[in-house]
mmCIF file of C-alpha atoms and ligand atoms in Angstrom:
data_model
loop_
_atom_site.group_PDB
_atom_site.id
_atom_site.type_symbol
_atom_site.label_atom_id
_atom_site.label_comp_id
_atom_site.label_asym_id
_atom_site.label_seq_id
_atom_site.Cartn_x
_atom_site.Cartn_y
_atom_site.Cartn_z
ATOM 1 C CA MET A 1 0.202 -0.207 -0.363
ATOM 2 C CA SER A 2 1.459 3.174 -0.873
ATOM 3 C CA ILE A 3 1.969 6.533 1.723
ATOM 4 C CA HIS A 4 -1.489 7.930 -0.171
ATOM 5 C CA GLU A 5 -3.418 4.705 -0.049
ATOM 6 C CA LEU A 6 -2.882 4.535 3.287
ATOM 7 C CA TYR A 7 -4.165 8.486 4.218
ATOM 8 C CA MET A 8 -6.918 7.414 1.587
ATOM 9 C CA SER A 9 -7.956 4.197 3.734
ATOM 10 C CA ARG A 10 -8.316 6.659 6.727
ATOM 11 C CA CYS A 11 -10.523 8.730 4.796
ATOM 12 C CA LEU A 12 -12.840 5.793 4.397
ATOM 13 C CA GLN A 13 -12.497 4.851 7.654
ATOM 14 C CA LEU A 14 -13.992 8.518 8.855
ATOM 15 C CA ALA A 15 -16.262 8.504 6.065
ATOM 16 C CA ARG A 16 -18.138 5.356 7.238
ATOM 17 C CA LEU A 17 -18.406 6.561 10.443
ATOM 18 C CA ALA A 18 -21.651 8.591 8.962
ATOM 19 C CA GLN A 19 -23.330 6.263 7.126
ATOM 20 C CA GLY A 20 -27.489 6.486 7.558
ATOM 21 C CA HIS A 21 -26.546 10.319 8.483
ATOM 22 C CA ALA A 22 -25.100 12.327 5.605
ATOM 23 C CA ALA A 23 -28.242 10.855 3.081
ATOM 24 C CA PRO A 24 -29.180 12.762 1.199
ATOM 25 C CA ASN A 25 -25.694 14.094 1.002
ATOM 26 C CA PRO A 26 -22.593 12.032 0.372
ATOM 27 C CA GLN A 27 -20.391 9.943 3.174
ATOM 28 C CA VAL A 28 -16.824 11.948 3.038
ATOM 29 C CA GLY A 29 -13.935 11.337 5.476
ATOM 30 C CA ALA A 30 -10.850 14.552 5.180
ATOM 31 C CA LEU A 31 -7.161 14.538 6.820
ATOM 32 C CA LEU A 32 -4.531 16.964 6.564
ATOM 33 C CA VAL A 33 -0.994 15.275 7.165
ATOM 34 C CA HIS A 34 2.270 17.266 7.692
ATOM 35 C CA GLY A 35 5.629 15.805 7.509
ATOM 36 C CA GLY A 36 4.114 12.235 8.020
ATOM 37 C CA ARG A 37 1.962 13.521 11.167
ATOM 38 C CA ILE A 38 -1.463 13.766 11.032
ATOM 39 C CA ILE A 39 -3.091 17.816 12.158
ATOM 40 C CA GLY A 40 -7.000 17.292 11.199
ATOM 41 C CA GLU A 41 -9.556 14.821 10.637
ATOM 42 C CA GLY A 42 -13.082 15.071 9.497
ATOM 43 C CA TRP A 43 -15.964 13.797 8.413
ATOM 44 C CA HIS A 44 -19.115 14.503 7.155
ATOM 45 C CA ARG A 45 -21.399 14.297 9.993
ATOM 46 C CA SER A 46 -24.690 15.012 8.958
ATOM 47 C CA CYS A 47 -26.679 16.400 6.220
ATOM 48 C CA GLY A 48 -26.278 20.215 6.433
ATOM 49 C CA GLY A 49 -24.358 20.374 8.577
ATOM 50 C CA PRO A 50 -19.994 21.110 7.727
ATOM 51 C CA HIS A 51 -18.457 19.220 4.958
ATOM 52 C CA ALA A 52 -15.641 16.695 6.117
ATOM 53 C CA GLU A 53 -12.229 19.458 4.034
ATOM 54 C CA VAL A 54 -14.005 22.255 7.071
ATOM 55 C CA GLU A 55 -14.297 19.201 9.922
ATOM 56 C CA CYS A 56 -11.207 18.380 8.980
ATOM 57 C CA LEU A 57 -9.590 21.811 8.970
ATOM 58 C CA GLU A 58 -11.264 23.259 11.872
ATOM 59 C CA SER A 59 -9.921 20.467 14.085
ATOM 60 C CA VAL A 60 -6.216 21.534 13.594
ATOM 61 C CA ALA A 61 -4.915 22.582 17.245
ATOM 62 C CA LEU A 62 -4.063 26.075 17.047
ATOM 63 C CA PRO A 63 -0.355 25.401 17.360
ATOM 64 C CA ASP A 64 -0.270 23.653 14.030
ATOM 65 C CA ARG A 65 -2.710 25.872 12.607
ATOM 66 C CA SER A 66 0.593 27.383 10.426
ATOM 67 C CA LEU A 67 1.437 24.129 8.848
ATOM 68 C CA ILE A 68 -1.843 24.113 7.136
ATOM 69 C CA PRO A 69 -0.299 25.469 3.691
ATOM 70 C CA SER A 70 2.424 23.390 4.134
ATOM 71 C CA SER A 71 0.116 19.991 4.605
ATOM 72 C CA THR A 72 -1.265 18.133 2.241
ATOM 73 C CA LEU A 73 -4.958 17.262 2.304
ATOM 74 C CA TYR A 74 -6.633 14.198 1.523
ATOM 75 C CA VAL A 75 -10.338 13.597 1.000
ATOM 76 C CA SER A 76 -12.268 10.567 -0.187
ATOM 77 C CA LEU A 77 -14.407 12.582 -2.597
ATOM 78 C CA GLU A 78 -13.658 15.525 -5.166
ATOM 79 C CA PRO A 79 -14.367 18.666 -2.713
ATOM 80 C CA CYS A 80 -17.608 20.828 -4.024
ATOM 81 C CA ALA A 81 -17.919 23.655 -6.104
ATOM 82 C CA HIS A 82 -21.080 24.800 -5.823
ATOM 83 C CA GLN A 83 -22.944 27.231 -3.026
ATOM 84 C CA GLY A 84 -25.158 24.526 -0.838
ATOM 85 C CA ARG A 85 -26.007 24.437 1.951
ATOM 86 C CA THR A 86 -22.085 25.088 2.923
ATOM 87 C CA PRO A 87 -19.711 26.847 0.824
ATOM 88 C CA PRO A 88 -17.881 25.699 -2.251
ATOM 89 C CA CYS A 89 -15.422 23.383 -0.208
ATOM 90 C CA ALA A 90 -12.638 24.612 -3.111
ATOM 91 C CA ASP A 91 -12.709 27.763 -2.407
ATOM 92 C CA ARG A 92 -12.131 27.192 1.324
ATOM 93 C CA ILE A 93 -8.951 24.865 0.249
ATOM 94 C CA ILE A 94 -7.562 27.703 -1.824
ATOM 95 C CA ALA A 95 -8.712 30.224 0.988
ATOM 96 C CA GLU A 96 -6.165 28.022 3.249
ATOM 97 C CA GLY A 97 -3.245 27.922 1.102
ATOM 98 C CA ILE A 98 -3.353 24.343 0.380
ATOM 99 C CA ARG A 99 -1.123 23.529 -1.997
ATOM 100 C CA GLN A 100 -1.820 19.667 -2.232
ATOM 101 C CA VAL A 101 -4.725 18.007 -2.151
ATOM 102 C CA VAL A 102 -5.517 13.654 -3.355
ATOM 103 C CA ILE A 103 -8.664 12.952 -4.117
ATOM 104 C CA GLY A 104 -10.668 9.288 -3.835
ATOM 105 C CA CYS A 105 -12.706 10.084 -6.764
ATOM 106 C CA ARG A 106 -14.892 12.325 -8.334
ATOM 107 C CA ASP A 107 -18.410 13.794 -7.507
ATOM 108 C CA PRO A 108 -20.994 12.594 -9.539
ATOM 109 C CA PHE A 109 -23.549 15.395 -8.432
ATOM 110 C CA SER A 110 -23.954 17.506 -11.770
ATOM 111 C CA LEU A 111 -23.420 20.631 -10.252
ATOM 112 C CA VAL A 112 -19.106 19.330 -9.254
ATOM 113 C CA ASP A 113 -18.200 16.838 -11.292
ATOM 114 C CA GLY A 114 -14.957 17.887 -12.392
ATOM 115 C CA ARG A 115 -15.634 21.448 -11.814
ATOM 116 C CA GLY A 116 -13.786 21.292 -8.056
ATOM 117 C CA ILE A 117 -10.427 19.729 -9.545
ATOM 118 C CA GLU A 118 -10.570 22.082 -12.484
ATOM 119 C CA ARG A 119 -11.261 25.360 -9.708
ATOM 120 C CA MET A 120 -8.412 23.981 -7.471
ATOM 121 C CA GLU A 121 -5.777 23.740 -10.339
ATOM 122 C CA ALA A 122 -6.856 26.780 -12.059
ATOM 123 C CA ALA A 123 -5.548 27.877 -8.644
ATOM 124 C CA GLY A 124 -2.218 26.187 -8.841
ATOM 125 C CA VAL A 125 -3.327 23.577 -6.788
ATOM 126 C CA GLN A 126 -1.932 20.576 -6.936
ATOM 127 C CA VAL A 127 -4.496 17.619 -7.310
ATOM 128 C CA THR A 128 -3.879 13.498 -7.360
ATOM 129 C CA CYS A 129 -7.407 12.414 -7.919
ATOM 130 C CA GLY A 130 -8.261 8.575 -8.145
ATOM 131 C CA VAL A 131 -6.350 6.981 -5.194
ATOM 132 C CA LEU A 132 -8.698 4.505 -3.543
ATOM 133 C CA SER A 133 -11.361 4.827 -6.413
ATOM 134 C CA SER A 134 -12.836 1.993 -6.087
ATOM 135 C CA ALA A 135 -13.395 1.724 -2.280
ATOM 136 C CA ALA A 136 -14.422 5.297 -2.709
ATOM 137 C CA GLU A 137 -16.856 4.870 -5.398
ATOM 138 C CA ASP A 138 -18.038 1.852 -3.722
ATOM 139 C CA LEU A 139 -18.593 3.912 0.053
ATOM 140 C CA ILE A 140 -20.763 6.100 -1.731
ATOM 141 C CA ARG A 141 -22.455 3.694 -4.141
ATOM 142 C CA ARG A 142 -26.026 4.648 -2.812
ATOM 143 C CA PHE A 143 -25.381 8.553 -3.640
ATOM 144 C CA ARG A 144 -23.920 7.461 -7.156
ATOM 145 C CA CYS A 145 -27.108 5.193 -7.923
ATOM 146 C CA PHE A 146 -29.418 8.384 -6.874
ATOM 147 C CA HIS A 147 -27.286 10.715 -9.198
ATOM 148 C CA LEU A 148 -26.472 8.488 -11.598
ATOM 149 C CA GLN A 149 -29.985 6.151 -12.353
ATOM 150 C CA LYS A 150 -32.209 8.873 -11.062
ATOM 151 C CA ARG A 151 -33.712 6.110 -7.773
ATOM 152 C CA PRO A 152 -33.066 5.159 -4.664
ATOM 153 C CA TYR A 153 -30.341 2.519 -4.060
ATOM 154 C CA VAL A 154 -32.568 -0.447 -3.644
ATOM 155 C CA ILE A 155 -31.708 -3.566 -1.095
ATOM 156 C CA LEU A 156 -33.900 -6.447 -1.709
ATOM 157 C CA LYS A 157 -34.072 -8.276 1.852
ATOM 158 C CA TRP A 158 -36.121 -11.357 2.891
ATOM 159 C CA ALA A 159 -35.642 -14.032 5.420
ATOM 160 C CA GLN A 160 -36.593 -18.590 3.658
ATOM 161 C CA THR A 161 -36.420 -21.526 5.303
ATOM 162 C CA ALA A 162 -33.741 -23.715 4.095
ATOM 163 C CA ASP A 163 -36.317 -24.726 1.590
ATOM 164 C CA GLY A 164 -37.136 -21.335 0.069
ATOM 165 C CA ARG A 165 -40.439 -20.877 1.892
ATOM 166 C CA VAL A 166 -40.843 -17.168 3.251
ATOM 167 C CA ALA A 167 -44.389 -17.441 5.804
ATOM 168 C CA ALA A 168 -46.232 -20.536 6.959
ATOM 169 C CA THR A 169 -48.957 -22.506 5.144
ATOM 170 C CA GLU A 170 -51.619 -19.852 3.269
ATOM 171 C CA GLY A 171 -49.130 -17.314 3.668
ATOM 172 C CA LEU A 172 -49.641 -16.941 7.712
ATOM 173 C CA PRO A 173 -46.853 -14.770 8.813
ATOM 174 C CA CYS A 174 -44.618 -16.990 11.762
ATOM 175 C CA ARG A 175 -40.892 -15.917 12.828
ATOM 176 C CA ILE A 176 -37.952 -17.427 10.047
ATOM 177 C CA SER A 177 -34.978 -15.690 10.993
ATOM 178 C CA SER A 178 -33.007 -15.683 14.661
ATOM 179 C CA LYS A 179 -32.852 -12.537 17.239
ATOM 180 C CA ALA A 180 -29.235 -11.748 16.620
ATOM 181 C CA THR A 181 -30.351 -11.780 12.603
ATOM 182 C CA ASP A 182 -33.618 -9.279 13.360
ATOM 183 C CA ARG A 183 -31.089 -7.399 15.501
ATOM 184 C CA LEU A 184 -28.697 -7.341 11.947
ATOM 185 C CA VAL A 185 -31.979 -6.253 10.465
ATOM 186 C CA HIS A 186 -32.640 -2.915 12.884
ATOM 187 C CA LEU A 187 -28.945 -1.865 12.253
ATOM 188 C CA TRP A 188 -29.510 -2.347 7.930
ATOM 189 C CA ARG A 189 -32.503 -0.154 8.901
ATOM 190 C CA SER A 190 -31.121 2.947 10.229
ATOM 191 C CA GLN A 191 -28.265 2.595 7.819
ATOM 192 C CA GLU A 192 -31.331 3.089 5.045
ATOM 193 C CA SER A 193 -33.405 6.125 4.111
ATOM 194 C CA ALA A 194 -36.558 4.319 4.162
ATOM 195 C CA ILE A 195 -37.931 1.108 4.658
ATOM 196 C CA PHE A 196 -40.331 -0.789 2.050
ATOM 197 C CA VAL A 197 -43.256 -2.537 2.201
ATOM 198 C CA GLY A 198 -46.012 -3.888 0.014
ATOM 199 C CA SER A 199 -49.902 -3.563 0.798
ATOM 200 C CA GLY A 200 -49.964 -7.674 1.098
ATOM 201 C CA THR A 201 -47.458 -7.835 3.921
ATOM 202 C CA ALA A 202 -48.825 -5.051 5.861
ATOM 203 C CA LEU A 203 -51.802 -6.581 5.877
ATOM 204 C CA THR A 204 -50.621 -9.978 6.759
ATOM 205 C CA ASP A 205 -47.857 -8.883 8.866
ATOM 206 C CA ASN A 206 -48.186 -5.706 10.319
ATOM 207 C CA PRO A 207 -44.649 -4.737 10.531
ATOM 208 C CA MET A 208 -43.667 -1.843 12.696
ATOM 209 C CA LEU A 209 -40.972 -0.870 10.632
ATOM 210 C CA THR A 210 -39.094 0.988 12.898
ATOM 211 C CA CYS A 211 -35.526 0.718 13.870
ATOM 212 C CA ARG A 212 -35.339 -0.729 17.429
ATOM 213 C CA ILE A 213 -31.311 -0.594 18.751
ATOM 214 C CA PRO A 214 -29.987 1.986 21.352
ATOM 215 C CA GLY A 215 -29.227 5.069 19.106
ATOM 216 C CA GLY A 216 -31.105 3.990 16.386
ATOM 217 C CA ARG A 217 -33.029 6.102 13.717
ATOM 218 C CA HIS A 218 -36.108 5.604 12.206
ATOM 219 C CA PRO A 219 -36.242 5.214 8.382
ATOM 220 C CA LEU A 220 -38.946 6.734 6.784
ATOM 221 C CA ARG A 221 -41.850 3.835 6.653
ATOM 222 C CA VAL A 222 -42.946 3.241 2.979
ATOM 223 C CA VAL A 223 -45.717 1.265 1.366
ATOM 224 C CA VAL A 224 -48.020 1.001 -1.900
ATOM 225 C CA ASP A 225 -51.789 1.356 -0.895
ATOM 226 C CA ARG A 226 -53.499 1.697 -4.541
ATOM 227 C CA ALA A 227 -56.765 2.528 -3.211
ATOM 228 C CA CYS A 228 -55.555 3.704 -0.256
ATOM 229 C CA ALA A 229 -57.709 0.983 1.365
ATOM 230 C CA LEU A 230 -55.009 -0.476 4.137
ATOM 231 C CA PRO A 231 -57.101 -0.479 7.143
ATOM 232 C CA SER A 232 -55.824 2.735 10.155
ATOM 233 C CA HIS A 233 -54.599 0.370 12.889
ATOM 234 C CA LEU A 234 -52.156 -0.985 11.469
ATOM 235 C CA HIS A 235 -48.494 0.313 12.971
ATOM 236 C CA LEU A 236 -47.672 1.786 9.791
ATOM 237 C CA PHE A 237 -49.622 4.874 10.866
ATOM 238 C CA ASP A 238 -48.835 4.651 14.485
ATOM 239 C CA GLY A 239 -46.732 7.445 14.571
ATOM 240 C CA GLU A 240 -44.098 6.029 15.741
ATOM 241 C CA ALA A 241 -42.131 7.012 12.523
ATOM 242 C CA PRO A 242 -43.106 9.022 9.503
ATOM 243 C CA THR A 243 -45.128 6.833 6.558
ATOM 244 C CA LEU A 244 -45.425 8.062 3.016
ATOM 245 C CA VAL A 245 -48.511 5.773 1.415
ATOM 246 C CA CYS A 246 -47.801 6.377 -2.558
ATOM 247 C CA ASN A 247 -51.381 5.608 -3.857
ATOM 248 C CA VAL A 248 -53.466 6.574 -7.157
ATOM 249 C CA LYS A 249 -55.402 8.917 -5.480
ATOM 250 C CA LYS A 250 -54.675 11.684 -2.970
ATOM 251 C CA GLU A 251 -51.926 13.878 -2.033
ATOM 252 C CA GLY A 252 -50.953 15.516 0.701
ATOM 253 C CA VAL A 253 -49.948 14.787 5.005
ATOM 254 C CA GLU A 254 -51.948 14.130 7.819
ATOM 255 C CA GLY A 255 -50.033 13.769 10.701
ATOM 256 C CA MET A 256 -46.648 11.232 10.412
ATOM 257 C CA VAL A 257 -48.269 10.254 7.354
ATOM 258 C CA SER A 258 -47.655 11.747 4.046
ATOM 259 C CA TYR A 259 -49.940 10.276 0.748
ATOM 260 C CA ALA A 260 -48.405 10.802 -2.466
ATOM 261 C CA ARG A 261 -50.105 10.063 -5.673
ATOM 262 C CA ILE A 262 -48.609 8.443 -8.192
ATOM 263 C CA MET A 263 -49.463 7.906 -11.943
ATOM 264 C CA ASP A 264 -52.389 4.609 -11.367
ATOM 265 C CA GLU A 265 -50.914 2.240 -13.569
ATOM 266 C CA PRO A 266 -51.406 -1.954 -13.751
ATOM 267 C CA ASP A 267 -47.417 -1.467 -12.389
ATOM 268 C CA LEU A 268 -46.580 0.873 -10.227
ATOM 269 C CA LEU A 269 -43.078 0.303 -9.630
ATOM 270 C CA PRO A 270 -41.831 3.124 -11.861
ATOM 271 C CA GLY A 271 -44.230 5.598 -10.706
ATOM 272 C CA LEU A 272 -42.903 4.522 -6.869
ATOM 273 C CA LEU A 273 -39.346 5.152 -7.681
ATOM 274 C CA HIS A 274 -40.029 8.700 -9.114
ATOM 275 C CA THR A 275 -41.720 9.462 -6.287
ATOM 276 C CA LEU A 276 -38.830 8.921 -3.967
ATOM 277 C CA TYR A 277 -35.933 10.496 -6.305
ATOM 278 C CA GLN A 278 -38.603 13.195 -6.122
ATOM 279 C CA ARG A 279 -38.706 13.074 -2.413
ATOM 280 C CA GLN A 280 -34.835 12.733 -2.059
ATOM 281 C CA VAL A 281 -35.074 8.986 -0.845
ATOM 282 C CA GLN A 282 -31.618 7.929 -0.964
ATOM 283 C CA SER A 283 -32.150 4.534 -0.093
ATOM 284 C CA LEU A 284 -34.613 1.845 0.315
ATOM 285 C CA LEU A 285 -34.351 -1.333 1.749
ATOM 286 C CA VAL A 286 -37.590 -3.529 0.489
ATOM 287 C CA GLU A 287 -38.641 -5.961 3.288
ATOM 288 C CA GLY A 288 -41.339 -7.685 1.162
ATOM 289 C CA GLY A 289 -43.646 -9.450 0.313
ATOM 290 C CA VAL A 290 -42.816 -11.742 -1.927
ATOM 291 C CA ARG A 291 -44.780 -9.795 -5.497
ATOM 292 C CA TRP A 292 -42.902 -6.730 -4.796
ATOM 293 C CA MET A 293 -39.370 -8.373 -4.715
ATOM 294 C CA GLU A 294 -40.416 -10.101 -7.867
ATOM 295 C CA SER A 295 -41.647 -6.590 -9.212
ATOM 296 C CA PHE A 296 -38.415 -5.409 -8.245
ATOM 297 C CA LEU A 297 -36.378 -8.807 -9.679
ATOM 298 C CA GLN A 298 -37.801 -8.664 -12.695
ATOM 299 C CA ALA A 299 -37.348 -4.623 -13.709
ATOM 300 C CA GLY A 300 -33.805 -5.669 -12.623
ATOM 301 C CA CYS A 301 -34.693 -2.555 -9.968
ATOM 302 C CA TRP A 302 -32.498 -3.764 -7.618
ATOM 303 C CA ASP A 303 -28.569 -3.117 -6.060
ATOM 304 C CA GLU A 304 -28.265 -5.485 -3.538
ATOM 305 C CA VAL A 305 -29.821 -8.480 -2.397
ATOM 306 C CA ARG A 306 -29.788 -9.613 1.615
ATOM 307 C CA LEU A 307 -31.284 -13.287 1.465
ATOM 308 C CA ILE A 308 -31.186 -14.563 4.784
ATOM 309 C CA THR A 309 -31.589 -18.643 5.158
ATOM 310 C CA ALA A 310 -32.388 -20.251 8.235
ATOM 311 C CA ILE A 311 -30.131 -23.477 7.671
ATOM 312 C CA HIS A 312 -32.108 -25.807 10.224
ATOM 313 C CA THR A 313 -36.007 -24.854 9.253
ATOM 314 C CA ARG A 314 -37.952 -26.145 6.615
ATOM 315 C CA LEU A 315 -41.704 -25.599 5.574
ATOM 316 C CA PRO A 316 -42.512 -27.782 2.842
ATOM 317 C CA ASP A 317 -46.224 -26.260 2.923
ATOM 318 C CA GLY A 318 -45.310 -23.002 3.570
ATOM 319 C CA LEU A 319 -45.232 -19.645 0.739
ATOM 320 C CA PRO A 320 -42.423 -20.010 -1.695
ATOM 321 C CA GLY A 321 -40.150 -17.033 -1.107
ATOM 322 C CA PRO A 322 -39.389 -14.363 -4.653
ATOM 323 C CA GLN A 323 -37.841 -16.690 -7.693
ATOM 324 C CA PHE A 324 -34.200 -15.340 -7.234
ATOM 325 C CA ARG A 325 -31.766 -17.191 -9.249
ATOM 326 C CA MET A 326 -28.179 -15.232 -9.551
ATOM 327 C CA GLN A 327 -25.257 -16.245 -11.634
ATOM 328 C CA GLY A 328 -22.257 -16.675 -9.260
ATOM 329 C CA ASN A 329 -21.088 -16.370 -5.879
ATOM 330 C CA PRO A 330 -22.863 -14.459 -3.371
ATOM 331 C CA GLN A 331 -20.138 -10.856 -2.828
ATOM 332 C CA ARG A 332 -20.326 -11.477 0.748
ATOM 333 C CA SER A 333 -21.545 -14.705 2.979
ATOM 334 C CA LEU A 334 -21.819 -14.745 7.243
ATOM 335 C CA LEU A 335 -23.545 -16.792 10.012
ATOM 336 C CA SER A 336 -25.482 -14.947 11.946
ATOM 337 C CA GLY A 337 -27.175 -17.116 15.103
ATOM 338 C CA GLN A 338 -28.910 -20.066 13.428
ATOM 339 C CA ASP A 339 -29.016 -18.299 9.590
ATOM 340 C CA ARG A 340 -26.822 -17.476 6.847
ATOM 341 C CA ILE A 341 -26.914 -14.471 5.550
ATOM 342 C CA ASP A 342 -25.540 -13.902 1.366
ATOM 343 C CA ILE A 343 -25.345 -10.425 0.163
ATOM 344 C CA PHE A 344 -25.606 -10.008 -3.792
ATOM 345 C CA MET A 345 -24.470 -7.141 -5.343
ATOM 346 C CA GLN A 346 -25.709 -5.758 -8.749
ATOM 347 C CA SER A 347 -22.621 -4.406 -11.128
ATOM 348 C CA GLU A 348 -23.409 -0.312 -10.866
ATOM 349 C CA SER A 349 -24.172 0.110 -14.394
ATOM 350 C CA HIS A 350 -27.730 -2.693 -14.020
ATOM 351 C CA GLY A 351 -31.116 -1.245 -13.430
HETATM 352 N N1 NAP B 401 -39.874 -14.132 5.110
HETATM 353 C C1 NAP B 401 -39.981 -12.543 4.838
HETATM 354 O O1 NAP B 401 -39.029 -12.089 4.832
HETATM 355 C C2 NAP B 401 -40.786 -12.024 4.644
HETATM 356 C C3 NAP B 401 -41.235 -10.717 4.627
HETATM 357 C C4 NAP B 401 -42.043 -9.821 3.879
HETATM 358 C C5 NAP B 401 -43.667 -10.547 3.896
HETATM 359 N N2 NAP B 401 -43.423 -11.811 4.076
HETATM 360 C C6 NAP B 401 -44.453 -12.823 3.685
HETATM 361 O O2 NAP B 401 -44.845 -12.525 2.128
HETATM 362 C C7 NAP B 401 -46.302 -12.226 2.267
HETATM 363 C C8 NAP B 401 -46.922 -10.958 1.945
HETATM 364 O O3 NAP B 401 -46.286 -11.226 0.120
HETATM 365 P P1 NAP B 401 -47.429 -10.624 -1.158
HETATM 366 O O4 NAP B 401 -47.059 -10.918 -2.142
HETATM 367 O O5 NAP B 401 -48.681 -11.356 -0.783
HETATM 368 O O6 NAP B 401 -47.310 -8.965 -0.470
HETATM 369 P P2 NAP B 401 -46.558 -7.607 -1.113
HETATM 370 O O7 NAP B 401 -45.829 -7.647 -2.264
HETATM 371 O O8 NAP B 401 -46.316 -7.026 -0.035
HETATM 372 O O9 NAP B 401 -48.190 -7.379 -1.856
HETATM 373 C C9 NAP B 401 -48.594 -7.624 -3.019
HETATM 374 C C10 NAP B 401 -49.793 -6.922 -3.400
HETATM 375 O O10 NAP B 401 -49.063 -5.713 -4.266
HETATM 376 C C11 NAP B 401 -49.161 -5.290 -5.407
HETATM 377 N N3 NAP B 401 -48.015 -5.133 -5.656
HETATM 378 C C12 NAP B 401 -46.654 -5.966 -6.655
HETATM 379 N N4 NAP B 401 -46.072 -5.364 -7.193
HETATM 380 C C13 NAP B 401 -46.469 -4.443 -7.735
HETATM 381 C C14 NAP B 401 -46.292 -3.508 -9.109
HETATM 382 N N5 NAP B 401 -45.242 -4.173 -9.589
HETATM 383 N N6 NAP B 401 -46.628 -2.479 -9.504
HETATM 384 C C15 NAP B 401 -48.239 -2.600 -8.461
HETATM 385 N N7 NAP B 401 -48.396 -3.571 -7.409
HETATM 386 C C16 NAP B 401 -47.957 -4.273 -6.865
HETATM 387 C C17 NAP B 401 -50.116 -6.600 -5.850
HETATM 388 O O11 NAP B 401 -51.607 -5.467 -5.318
HETATM 389 P P3 NAP B 401 -52.285 -6.061 -6.415
HETATM 390 O O12 NAP B 401 -53.252 -7.575 -6.438
HETATM 391 O O13 NAP B 401 -53.473 -4.919 -6.707
HETATM 392 O O14 NAP B 401 -51.837 -6.330 -8.054
HETATM 393 C C18 NAP B 401 -50.347 -7.409 -4.707
HETATM 394 O O15 NAP B 401 -51.842 -7.677 -4.010
HETATM 395 C C19 NAP B 401 -46.822 -12.929 3.742
HETATM 396 O O16 NAP B 401 -47.407 -13.851 3.774
HETATM 397 C C20 NAP B 401 -45.857 -12.394 4.236
HETATM 398 O O17 NAP B 401 -45.529 -13.094 5.408
HETATM 399 C C21 NAP B 401 -42.673 -12.672 3.991
#
């Protein structure tokens, strides 16, 4: 590993600290290095807050401030060049007199996309871009998907028995995954912008779709309920977390429940994704049911499948899970309690 890669890997580590908090902004980490010593570190903690570069600069101790112009700034994503909620970072870097900047990857956001680099280079800053670029791009895959594909990053997650069943006879709900996996799923929820279920699952399972781990945040709960026919006693409408009901009838807000009218088509998937994009929902954890999973799979509209298999459980008469045939092995597999979790990742150009 080169010295640039070593410092960049620390930037990526810092950026990961904001998982689930930075969206719809990207996760970014930054370091300031002087003569082999890290004099500043920062990451973008939450949307609307200071960017990683600013956090990093502000973290430099008073006696080290005079070293800033002769330091190298490492940042996992190209510094911004536009006035958003905060001023452009490229301007701040130039104003600080920094002469050397090392970047993980370019910013795919159309208002930046190379302009940050151009502005710094025009001011005489020496810029090196593309250090650990695959890892840097992977870290912001939700942000990249949102800006490049104009839809949320979609994670399909379901639990099935060893014989591929997702519910008991006639679709009656039953616990399939172990407690350890349930805790992991709550962590997953806290990392995404929204969780989705179809109307069938909302009715059969009446899920709460909240994040029940200490310090976890509730994502937006999303359901498609074509005719707004779901009963109001369901947990989705209990006000514990915001809920978005995509439907073909009405628009509006009632307490914690928002209604978004989508195009009345036989297939509501494109309308759902468009509405979520417009509402800045950067990632979506799809938690069922079978019909909706198959809709996402058939449309090729998914980025990850997290398949939980209860390896010691069989339900021969149960409801068969989504038809999912993935070429090749999962990118990652892990054991959790009595379950195996296989994670399949789609190549970025797909969907
Ligand atoms: N093991 C697990 O991980 C897990 C997780 C969740 C749910 N489940 C189980 O799955 C079962 C529920 O599955 P499900 O298939 O009945 O329910 P679902 O997928 O939640 O909802 C099905 C409904 O959604 C609509 N739908 C699906 N795709 C659509 C599309 N592309 N466009 C428009 N509408 C679409 C259909 O409406 P129309 O019929 O009106 O067309 C259908 O009635 C339950 O037994 C539940 O326990 C298991």
